[in-house]
């Protein structure tokens, strides 16, 4: 039986619904790091450092796709919950077309800025030329990459999370196979890694366009639309946290690279790159869950189903807490084999990377709650709160920590910077969880009189809400905590 956005979610049903999104994000992370894995082992640590040095620019330019995907899916899911599917499809079409056009413009911008950014970050000689080569090639597929990020969110909203997973699997396998052939077998070096990425991203971004343009069984379809600045404004506001996250991460990662170049040279940048690649896989669980559950929150918020909002909120925090403990333990146990996979060919670099990863691993106890908190308020269409959490988390606190802690603790301060920043952000996240609970009714008690309990029953096929009174005896009083 298929699961609908309008359903009531037990733990089992919730995990079934978000599972494709989690796997999709994990696999996206895996195939995103394949370039680094092959480059490090087959081309060398200088080329590996080059990829890591320029990656913040690539991710920063692609931030528009993340913003439209998360912010737009929240708006579209809310509109579906309000029982207006035609308007939802119009919004969906507008956002996809804007993403493609924006991707073309940003692709040209990235190609132009690559040399200047790499030089600004301290690259020179072979490190500079490698960085520019990799960046300029991968920017050719920027429109497709941004569409891929948008459709990852919209596949869930369309009720087709498994199809989204299959698309990402296809794109990822293409990238992995081509990396093996172009870099590992035919020795095309950095250019081969970039070409493998281009092919994978084109599959991930362009196949969904074909699917949604044709008649399909999902809730969404691409079609005619018109420019509505109000829709773009709401989308940007809703997704501003994701935009802020990606832009801030790009800036902060650049600061990390600058600090590591100063403290440990090229080895420091390579070590940080390996740690970040592994971190992408671990964080993908939290990101995938947040992405997969966000349309549920938006739908039930649009349908005024406060009971289900409370149910989703409580279960989500419980699951994230369990995963936080598991990932922290796994990070401690797997530090040596994971770092060996990337830099096992250089003992000095391996020791530096392993030590850094063990210290960095404390972040998994905290960051899941902040990732979910930002996504949760995006799903509630509260862009300002979501953006503030992301802004403090990824820019203010991390910048402060990475600039100050190394003064007193050297490299140890660099590795612990993100954890300290996440702890500070958690205080902010908890504050908003508590102060916003009555406004959105995800924690406040739902009380009834002695005679009736008013429930919202959401029909799966139309998205309309109907108020139904259930007469109960005077002995029954229900309180939902």
PDB file of C-alpha atoms in Angstrom, residues 39-275:
ATOM      1  CA  UNK A  39      41.858  11.576  -7.636  1.00  0.00           C
ATOM      2  CA  UNK A  40      43.615  11.043  -4.297  1.00  0.00           C
ATOM      3  CA  UNK A  41      44.655   7.455  -5.034  1.00  0.00           C
ATOM      4  CA  UNK A  42      45.396   7.705  -8.767  1.00  0.00           C
ATOM      5  CA  UNK A  43      46.468  11.311  -9.373  1.00  0.00           C
ATOM      6  CA  UNK A  44      48.048  12.306  -6.045  1.00  0.00           C
ATOM      7  CA  UNK A  45      47.573  14.488  -3.008  1.00  0.00           C
ATOM      8  CA  UNK A  46      48.285  17.756  -4.847  1.00  0.00           C
ATOM      9  CA  UNK A  47      45.413  17.119  -7.249  1.00  0.00           C
ATOM     10  CA  UNK A  48      43.274  15.979  -4.300  1.00  0.00           C
ATOM     11  CA  UNK A  49      44.037  19.206  -2.449  1.00  0.00           C
ATOM     12  CA  UNK A  50      43.137  21.145  -5.617  1.00  0.00           C
ATOM     13  CA  UNK A  51      39.644  19.610  -5.736  1.00  0.00           C
ATOM     14  CA  UNK A  52      39.080  20.374  -2.054  1.00  0.00           C
ATOM     15  CA  UNK A  53      40.376  23.908  -2.398  1.00  0.00           C
ATOM     16  CA  UNK A  54      37.989  24.862  -5.218  1.00  0.00           C
ATOM     17  CA  UNK A  55      34.969  22.820  -4.057  1.00  0.00           C
ATOM     18  CA  UNK A  56      33.597  25.674  -1.868  1.00  0.00           C
ATOM     19  CA  UNK A  57      33.197  27.809  -4.994  1.00  0.00           C
ATOM     20  CA  UNK A  58      31.310  25.050  -6.822  1.00  0.00           C
ATOM     21  CA  UNK A  59      28.971  24.438  -3.888  1.00  0.00           C
ATOM     22  CA  UNK A  60      28.483  28.142  -3.273  1.00  0.00           C
ATOM     23  CA  UNK A  61      27.442  28.815  -6.859  1.00  0.00           C
ATOM     24  CA  UNK A  62      25.049  25.840  -6.792  1.00  0.00           C
ATOM     25  CA  UNK A  63      23.288  27.157  -3.677  1.00  0.00           C
ATOM     26  CA  UNK A  64      20.351  28.479  -5.719  1.00  0.00           C
ATOM     27  CA  UNK A  65      19.300  24.907  -6.480  1.00  0.00           C
ATOM     28  CA  UNK A  66      19.231  23.941  -2.811  1.00  0.00           C
ATOM     29  CA  UNK A  67      17.260  27.080  -1.947  1.00  0.00           C
ATOM     30  CA  UNK A  68      14.584  26.560  -4.611  1.00  0.00           C
ATOM     31  CA  UNK A  69      14.334  22.839  -3.915  1.00  0.00           C
ATOM     32  CA  UNK A  70      13.695  23.118  -0.191  1.00  0.00           C
ATOM     33  CA  UNK A  71      11.856  26.433  -0.139  1.00  0.00           C
ATOM     34  CA  UNK A  72       9.785  25.611  -3.211  1.00  0.00           C
ATOM     35  CA  UNK A  73       8.813  22.121  -2.091  1.00  0.00           C
ATOM     36  CA  UNK A  74       7.601  23.545   1.228  1.00  0.00           C
ATOM     37  CA  UNK A  75       5.379  26.041  -0.598  1.00  0.00           C
ATOM     38  CA  UNK A  76       4.098  23.463  -3.108  1.00  0.00           C
ATOM     39  CA  UNK A  77       3.381  20.857  -0.406  1.00  0.00           C
ATOM     40  CA  UNK A  78       1.525  23.457   1.668  1.00  0.00           C
ATOM     41  CA  UNK A  79      -0.534  24.405  -1.400  1.00  0.00           C
ATOM     42  CA  UNK A  80      -1.390  20.736  -1.988  1.00  0.00           C
ATOM     43  CA  UNK A  81      -2.435  20.468   1.655  1.00  0.00           C
ATOM     44  CA  UNK A  82      -4.759  23.424   1.122  1.00  0.00           C
ATOM     45  CA  UNK A  83      -6.486  21.489  -1.680  1.00  0.00           C
ATOM     46  CA  UNK A  84      -5.213  23.492  -4.682  1.00  0.00           C
ATOM     47  CA  UNK A  85      -3.330  21.052  -6.965  1.00  0.00           C
ATOM     48  CA  UNK A  86      -3.512  23.234 -10.106  1.00  0.00           C
ATOM     49  CA  UNK A  87      -1.900  26.145  -8.336  1.00  0.00           C
ATOM     50  CA  UNK A  88       0.725  23.797  -6.866  1.00  0.00           C
ATOM     51  CA  UNK A  89       1.680  22.584 -10.361  1.00  0.00           C
ATOM     52  CA  UNK A  90       1.901  26.147 -11.618  1.00  0.00           C
ATOM     53  CA  UNK A  91       4.277  27.022  -8.788  1.00  0.00           C
ATOM     54  CA  UNK A  92       6.303  23.854  -9.401  1.00  0.00           C
ATOM     55  CA  UNK A  93       6.739  24.628 -13.111  1.00  0.00           C
ATOM     56  CA  UNK A  94       7.807  28.198 -12.462  1.00  0.00           C
ATOM     57  CA  UNK A  95      10.464  27.129  -9.984  1.00  0.00           C
ATOM     58  CA  UNK A  96      11.958  24.475 -12.262  1.00  0.00           C
ATOM     59  CA  UNK A  97      12.211  26.886 -15.211  1.00  0.00           C
ATOM     60  CA  UNK A  98      13.801  29.590 -13.051  1.00  0.00           C
ATOM     61  CA  UNK A  99      16.340  27.072 -11.719  1.00  0.00           C
ATOM     62  CA  UNK A 100      17.447  26.091 -15.225  1.00  0.00           C
ATOM     63  CA  UNK A 101      17.896  29.681 -16.383  1.00  0.00           C
ATOM     64  CA  UNK A 102      19.668  30.618 -13.176  1.00  0.00           C
ATOM     65  CA  UNK A 103      21.955  27.620 -13.596  1.00  0.00           C
ATOM     66  CA  UNK A 104      23.111  28.823 -17.003  1.00  0.00           C
ATOM     67  CA  UNK A 105      23.983  32.270 -15.659  1.00  0.00           C
ATOM     68  CA  UNK A 106      25.772  30.897 -12.594  1.00  0.00           C
ATOM     69  CA  UNK A 107      27.682  28.424 -14.738  1.00  0.00           C
ATOM     70  CA  UNK A 108      29.169  31.276 -16.749  1.00  0.00           C
ATOM     71  CA  UNK A 109      29.925  33.186 -13.548  1.00  0.00           C
ATOM     72  CA  UNK A 110      31.738  30.222 -12.011  1.00  0.00           C
ATOM     73  CA  UNK A 111      33.878  29.623 -15.096  1.00  0.00           C
ATOM     74  CA  UNK A 112      34.927  33.278 -15.036  1.00  0.00           C
ATOM     75  CA  UNK A 113      35.670  33.456 -11.290  1.00  0.00           C
ATOM     76  CA  UNK A 114      37.553  30.167 -10.860  1.00  0.00           C
ATOM     77  CA  UNK A 115      41.120  31.526 -11.304  1.00  0.00           C
ATOM     78  CA  UNK A 116      40.539  34.559  -9.080  1.00  0.00           C
ATOM     79  CA  UNK A 117      38.970  32.508  -6.277  1.00  0.00           C
ATOM     80  CA  UNK A 118      41.675  29.845  -6.342  1.00  0.00           C
ATOM     81  CA  UNK A 119      44.384  32.513  -6.170  1.00  0.00           C
ATOM     82  CA  UNK A 120      42.580  34.288  -3.335  1.00  0.00           C
ATOM     83  CA  UNK A 121      42.547  31.045  -1.352  1.00  0.00           C
ATOM     84  CA  UNK A 122      46.313  30.782  -1.609  1.00  0.00           C
ATOM     85  CA  UNK A 123      46.703  28.398  -4.552  1.00  0.00           C
ATOM     86  CA  UNK A 124      49.722  28.753  -6.809  1.00  0.00           C
ATOM     87  CA  UNK A 125      51.622  26.726  -9.368  1.00  0.00           C
ATOM     88  CA  UNK A 126      50.261  23.224  -9.946  1.00  0.00           C
ATOM     89  CA  UNK A 127      47.689  23.604  -7.158  1.00  0.00           C
ATOM     90  CA  UNK A 128      46.242  26.658  -8.949  1.00  0.00           C
ATOM     91  CA  UNK A 129      46.155  25.168 -12.439  1.00  0.00           C
ATOM     92  CA  UNK A 130      44.531  21.952 -11.198  1.00  0.00           C
ATOM     93  CA  UNK A 131      41.877  23.860  -9.254  1.00  0.00           C
ATOM     94  CA  UNK A 132      40.936  25.987 -12.268  1.00  0.00           C
ATOM     95  CA  UNK A 133      40.806  22.988 -14.601  1.00  0.00           C
ATOM     96  CA  UNK A 134      38.483  20.988 -12.338  1.00  0.00           C
ATOM     97  CA  UNK A 135      36.215  23.966 -11.619  1.00  0.00           C
ATOM     98  CA  UNK A 136      35.768  25.087 -15.214  1.00  0.00           C
ATOM     99  CA  UNK A 137      34.879  21.609 -16.415  1.00  0.00           C
ATOM    100  CA  UNK A 138      32.387  20.867 -13.656  1.00  0.00           C
ATOM    101  CA  UNK A 139      30.683  24.236 -14.102  1.00  0.00           C
ATOM    102  CA  UNK A 140      29.579  23.065 -17.554  1.00  0.00           C
ATOM    103  CA  UNK A 141      26.950  20.854 -15.876  1.00  0.00           C
ATOM    104  CA  UNK A 142      25.898  23.413 -13.253  1.00  0.00           C
ATOM    105  CA  UNK A 143      22.318  23.821 -14.664  1.00  0.00           C
ATOM    106  CA  UNK A 144      21.804  20.052 -14.485  1.00  0.00           C
ATOM    107  CA  UNK A 145      23.355  19.877 -11.000  1.00  0.00           C
ATOM    108  CA  UNK A 146      21.018  22.575  -9.710  1.00  0.00           C
ATOM    109  CA  UNK A 147      18.008  20.818 -11.250  1.00  0.00           C
ATOM    110  CA  UNK A 148      19.117  17.591  -9.591  1.00  0.00           C
ATOM    111  CA  UNK A 149      19.105  19.325  -6.198  1.00  0.00           C
ATOM    112  CA  UNK A 150      15.668  20.801  -6.874  1.00  0.00           C
ATOM    113  CA  UNK A 151      14.119  17.507  -7.954  1.00  0.00           C
ATOM    114  CA  UNK A 152      15.472  15.658  -4.908  1.00  0.00           C
ATOM    115  CA  UNK A 153      13.014  17.668  -2.822  1.00  0.00           C
ATOM    116  CA  UNK A 154      10.173  17.718  -5.353  1.00  0.00           C
ATOM    117  CA  UNK A 155      10.176  13.941  -5.895  1.00  0.00           C
ATOM    118  CA  UNK A 156       9.183  13.597  -2.238  1.00  0.00           C
ATOM    119  CA  UNK A 157       6.505  16.281  -2.517  1.00  0.00           C
ATOM    120  CA  UNK A 158       5.192  14.572  -5.668  1.00  0.00           C
ATOM    121  CA  UNK A 159       4.756  11.353  -3.697  1.00  0.00           C
ATOM    122  CA  UNK A 160       7.539   9.588  -5.634  1.00  0.00           C
ATOM    123  CA  UNK A 161      10.509   9.350  -3.249  1.00  0.00           C
ATOM    124  CA  UNK A 162      11.493   5.935  -4.636  1.00  0.00           C
ATOM    125  CA  UNK A 163      11.690   7.291  -8.175  1.00  0.00           C
ATOM    126  CA  UNK A 164      13.935  10.068  -6.890  1.00  0.00           C
ATOM    127  CA  UNK A 165      16.130   7.408  -5.327  1.00  0.00           C
ATOM    128  CA  UNK A 166      16.350   5.456  -8.590  1.00  0.00           C
ATOM    129  CA  UNK A 167      17.368   8.605 -10.476  1.00  0.00           C
ATOM    130  CA  UNK A 168      20.149   9.347  -7.999  1.00  0.00           C
ATOM    131  CA  UNK A 169      21.302   5.727  -8.073  1.00  0.00           C
ATOM    132  CA  UNK A 170      21.533   5.869 -11.861  1.00  0.00           C
ATOM    133  CA  UNK A 171      23.424   9.156 -11.773  1.00  0.00           C
ATOM    134  CA  UNK A 172      25.749   7.914  -9.060  1.00  0.00           C
ATOM    135  CA  UNK A 173      26.547   4.623 -10.724  1.00  0.00           C
ATOM    136  CA  UNK A 174      27.307   6.476 -13.954  1.00  0.00           C
ATOM    137  CA  UNK A 175      29.731   8.740 -12.108  1.00  0.00           C
ATOM    138  CA  UNK A 176      31.406   5.862 -10.282  1.00  0.00           C
ATOM    139  CA  UNK A 177      31.854   3.696 -13.384  1.00  0.00           C
ATOM    140  CA  UNK A 178      33.214   6.609 -15.424  1.00  0.00           C
ATOM    141  CA  UNK A 179      35.560   7.636 -12.599  1.00  0.00           C
ATOM    142  CA  UNK A 180      36.923   4.101 -12.569  1.00  0.00           C
ATOM    143  CA  UNK A 181      37.408   4.092 -16.330  1.00  0.00           C
ATOM    144  CA  UNK A 182      38.547   7.662 -16.954  1.00  0.00           C
ATOM    145  CA  UNK A 183      40.762   8.072 -13.888  1.00  0.00           C
ATOM    146  CA  UNK A 184      41.657   4.575 -12.741  1.00  0.00           C
ATOM    147  CA  UNK A 185      42.029   2.786 -16.091  1.00  0.00           C
ATOM    148  CA  UNK A 186      42.666   5.377 -18.782  1.00  0.00           C
ATOM    149  CA  UNK A 187      44.480   7.889 -16.507  1.00  0.00           C
ATOM    150  CA  UNK A 188      42.765  11.063 -17.686  1.00  0.00           C
ATOM    151  CA  UNK A 189      43.496  12.630 -14.291  1.00  0.00           C
ATOM    152  CA  UNK A 190      41.459  15.562 -12.994  1.00  0.00           C
ATOM    153  CA  UNK A 191      39.806  16.088 -16.375  1.00  0.00           C
ATOM    154  CA  UNK A 192      38.504  12.512 -16.290  1.00  0.00           C
ATOM    155  CA  UNK A 193      37.070  12.999 -12.797  1.00  0.00           C
ATOM    156  CA  UNK A 194      35.332  16.191 -13.888  1.00  0.00           C
ATOM    157  CA  UNK A 195      33.873  14.532 -17.009  1.00  0.00           C
ATOM    158  CA  UNK A 196      32.521  11.667 -14.888  1.00  0.00           C
ATOM    159  CA  UNK A 197      30.802  14.196 -12.636  1.00  0.00           C
ATOM    160  CA  UNK A 198      29.314  16.021 -15.619  1.00  0.00           C
ATOM    161  CA  UNK A 199      27.753  12.828 -17.005  1.00  0.00           C
ATOM    162  CA  UNK A 200      26.299  11.825 -13.636  1.00  0.00           C
ATOM    163  CA  UNK A 201      24.811  15.249 -12.988  1.00  0.00           C
ATOM    164  CA  UNK A 202      23.196  15.393 -16.430  1.00  0.00           C
ATOM    165  CA  UNK A 203      21.367  12.141 -15.715  1.00  0.00           C
ATOM    166  CA  UNK A 204      20.318  13.319 -12.244  1.00  0.00           C
ATOM    167  CA  UNK A 205      19.089  16.703 -13.466  1.00  0.00           C
ATOM    168  CA  UNK A 206      17.657  16.115 -16.936  1.00  0.00           C
ATOM    169  CA  UNK A 207      15.811  12.803 -16.607  1.00  0.00           C
ATOM    170  CA  UNK A 208      13.345  14.265 -14.068  1.00  0.00           C
ATOM    171  CA  UNK A 209      12.558  17.057 -16.534  1.00  0.00           C
ATOM    172  CA  UNK A 210      11.464  14.458 -19.090  1.00  0.00           C
ATOM    173  CA  UNK A 211       9.430  12.587 -16.460  1.00  0.00           C
ATOM    174  CA  UNK A 212       7.536  15.606 -15.182  1.00  0.00           C
ATOM    175  CA  UNK A 213       6.904  16.984 -18.684  1.00  0.00           C
ATOM    176  CA  UNK A 214       5.004  13.824 -19.616  1.00  0.00           C
ATOM    177  CA  UNK A 215       1.735  12.554 -18.103  1.00  0.00           C
ATOM    178  CA  UNK A 216       2.666  10.725 -14.917  1.00  0.00           C
ATOM    179  CA  UNK A 217       1.141   9.234 -11.776  1.00  0.00           C
ATOM    180  CA  UNK A 218       2.682  11.725  -9.350  1.00  0.00           C
ATOM    181  CA  UNK A 219       1.073  14.776  -7.758  1.00  0.00           C
ATOM    182  CA  UNK A 220       3.110  17.167  -9.917  1.00  0.00           C
ATOM    183  CA  UNK A 221       3.627  17.864 -13.612  1.00  0.00           C
ATOM    184  CA  UNK A 222       5.534  20.500 -15.540  1.00  0.00           C
ATOM    185  CA  UNK A 223       3.363  22.705 -17.703  1.00  0.00           C
ATOM    186  CA  UNK A 224       2.401  26.266 -18.434  1.00  0.00           C
ATOM    187  CA  UNK A 225       3.088  28.880 -15.835  1.00  0.00           C
ATOM    188  CA  UNK A 226       3.561  32.591 -15.464  1.00  0.00           C
ATOM    189  CA  UNK A 227       6.027  34.739 -13.630  1.00  0.00           C
ATOM    190  CA  UNK A 228       4.857  35.408 -10.092  1.00  0.00           C
ATOM    191  CA  UNK A 229       7.314  37.390  -8.047  1.00  0.00           C
ATOM    192  CA  UNK A 230       5.367  36.630  -4.888  1.00  0.00           C
ATOM    193  CA  UNK A 231       5.939  32.885  -5.401  1.00  0.00           C
ATOM    194  CA  UNK A 232       9.643  33.417  -6.045  1.00  0.00           C
ATOM    195  CA  UNK A 233       9.829  35.665  -2.993  1.00  0.00           C
ATOM    196  CA  UNK A 234       8.156  33.102  -0.728  1.00  0.00           C
ATOM    197  CA  UNK A 235      10.355  30.342  -2.123  1.00  0.00           C
ATOM    198  CA  UNK A 236      13.527  32.338  -1.537  1.00  0.00           C
ATOM    199  CA  UNK A 237      12.387  33.236   1.964  1.00  0.00           C
ATOM    200  CA  UNK A 238      11.451  29.641   2.799  1.00  0.00           C
ATOM    201  CA  UNK A 239      14.679  28.306   1.337  1.00  0.00           C
ATOM    202  CA  UNK A 240      16.906  31.085   2.597  1.00  0.00           C
ATOM    203  CA  UNK A 241      18.256  28.790   5.295  1.00  0.00           C
ATOM    204  CA  UNK A 242      19.508  26.305   2.693  1.00  0.00           C
ATOM    205  CA  UNK A 243      20.935  29.139   0.626  1.00  0.00           C
ATOM    206  CA  UNK A 244      22.628  30.491   3.721  1.00  0.00           C
ATOM    207  CA  UNK A 245      23.883  27.026   4.652  1.00  0.00           C
ATOM    208  CA  UNK A 246      25.558  26.460   1.296  1.00  0.00           C
ATOM    209  CA  UNK A 247      26.962  29.959   0.896  1.00  0.00           C
ATOM    210  CA  UNK A 248      28.178  30.027   4.479  1.00  0.00           C
ATOM    211  CA  UNK A 249      29.668  26.547   4.222  1.00  0.00           C
ATOM    212  CA  UNK A 250      31.571  27.643   1.144  1.00  0.00           C
ATOM    213  CA  UNK A 251      32.978  30.655   2.973  1.00  0.00           C
ATOM    214  CA  UNK A 252      33.787  28.723   6.134  1.00  0.00           C
ATOM    215  CA  UNK A 253      35.379  25.823   4.250  1.00  0.00           C
ATOM    216  CA  UNK A 254      37.591  28.343   2.520  1.00  0.00           C
ATOM    217  CA  UNK A 255      38.588  29.743   5.917  1.00  0.00           C
ATOM    218  CA  UNK A 256      39.386  26.219   7.088  1.00  0.00           C
ATOM    219  CA  UNK A 257      41.598  25.700   4.060  1.00  0.00           C
ATOM    220  CA  UNK A 258      43.404  28.986   4.671  1.00  0.00           C
ATOM    221  CA  UNK A 259      44.031  28.083   8.320  1.00  0.00           C
ATOM    222  CA  UNK A 260      45.175  24.580   7.422  1.00  0.00           C
ATOM    223  CA  UNK A 261      47.502  25.834   4.704  1.00  0.00           C
ATOM    224  CA  UNK A 262      49.077  28.074   7.324  1.00  0.00           C
ATOM    225  CA  UNK A 263      49.319  25.407  10.041  1.00  0.00           C
ATOM    226  CA  UNK A 264      49.971  22.211   8.076  1.00  0.00           C
ATOM    227  CA  UNK A 265      50.492  23.154   4.442  1.00  0.00           C
ATOM    228  CA  UNK A 266      49.146  21.070   1.581  1.00  0.00           C
ATOM    229  CA  UNK A 267      48.727  18.054   3.872  1.00  0.00           C
ATOM    230  CA  UNK A 268      46.298  20.001   6.050  1.00  0.00           C
ATOM    231  CA  UNK A 269      44.042  20.802   3.086  1.00  0.00           C
ATOM    232  CA  UNK A 270      44.128  17.189   1.898  1.00  0.00           C
ATOM    233  CA  UNK A 271      43.340  15.901   5.407  1.00  0.00           C
ATOM    234  CA  UNK A 272      40.412  18.290   5.762  1.00  0.00           C
ATOM    235  CA  UNK A 273      39.096  17.191   2.369  1.00  0.00           C
ATOM    236  CA  UNK A 274      39.121  13.525   3.399  1.00  0.00           C
ATOM    237  CA  UNK A 275      37.344  14.332   6.677  1.00  0.00           C
TER     238      UNK A 275
END
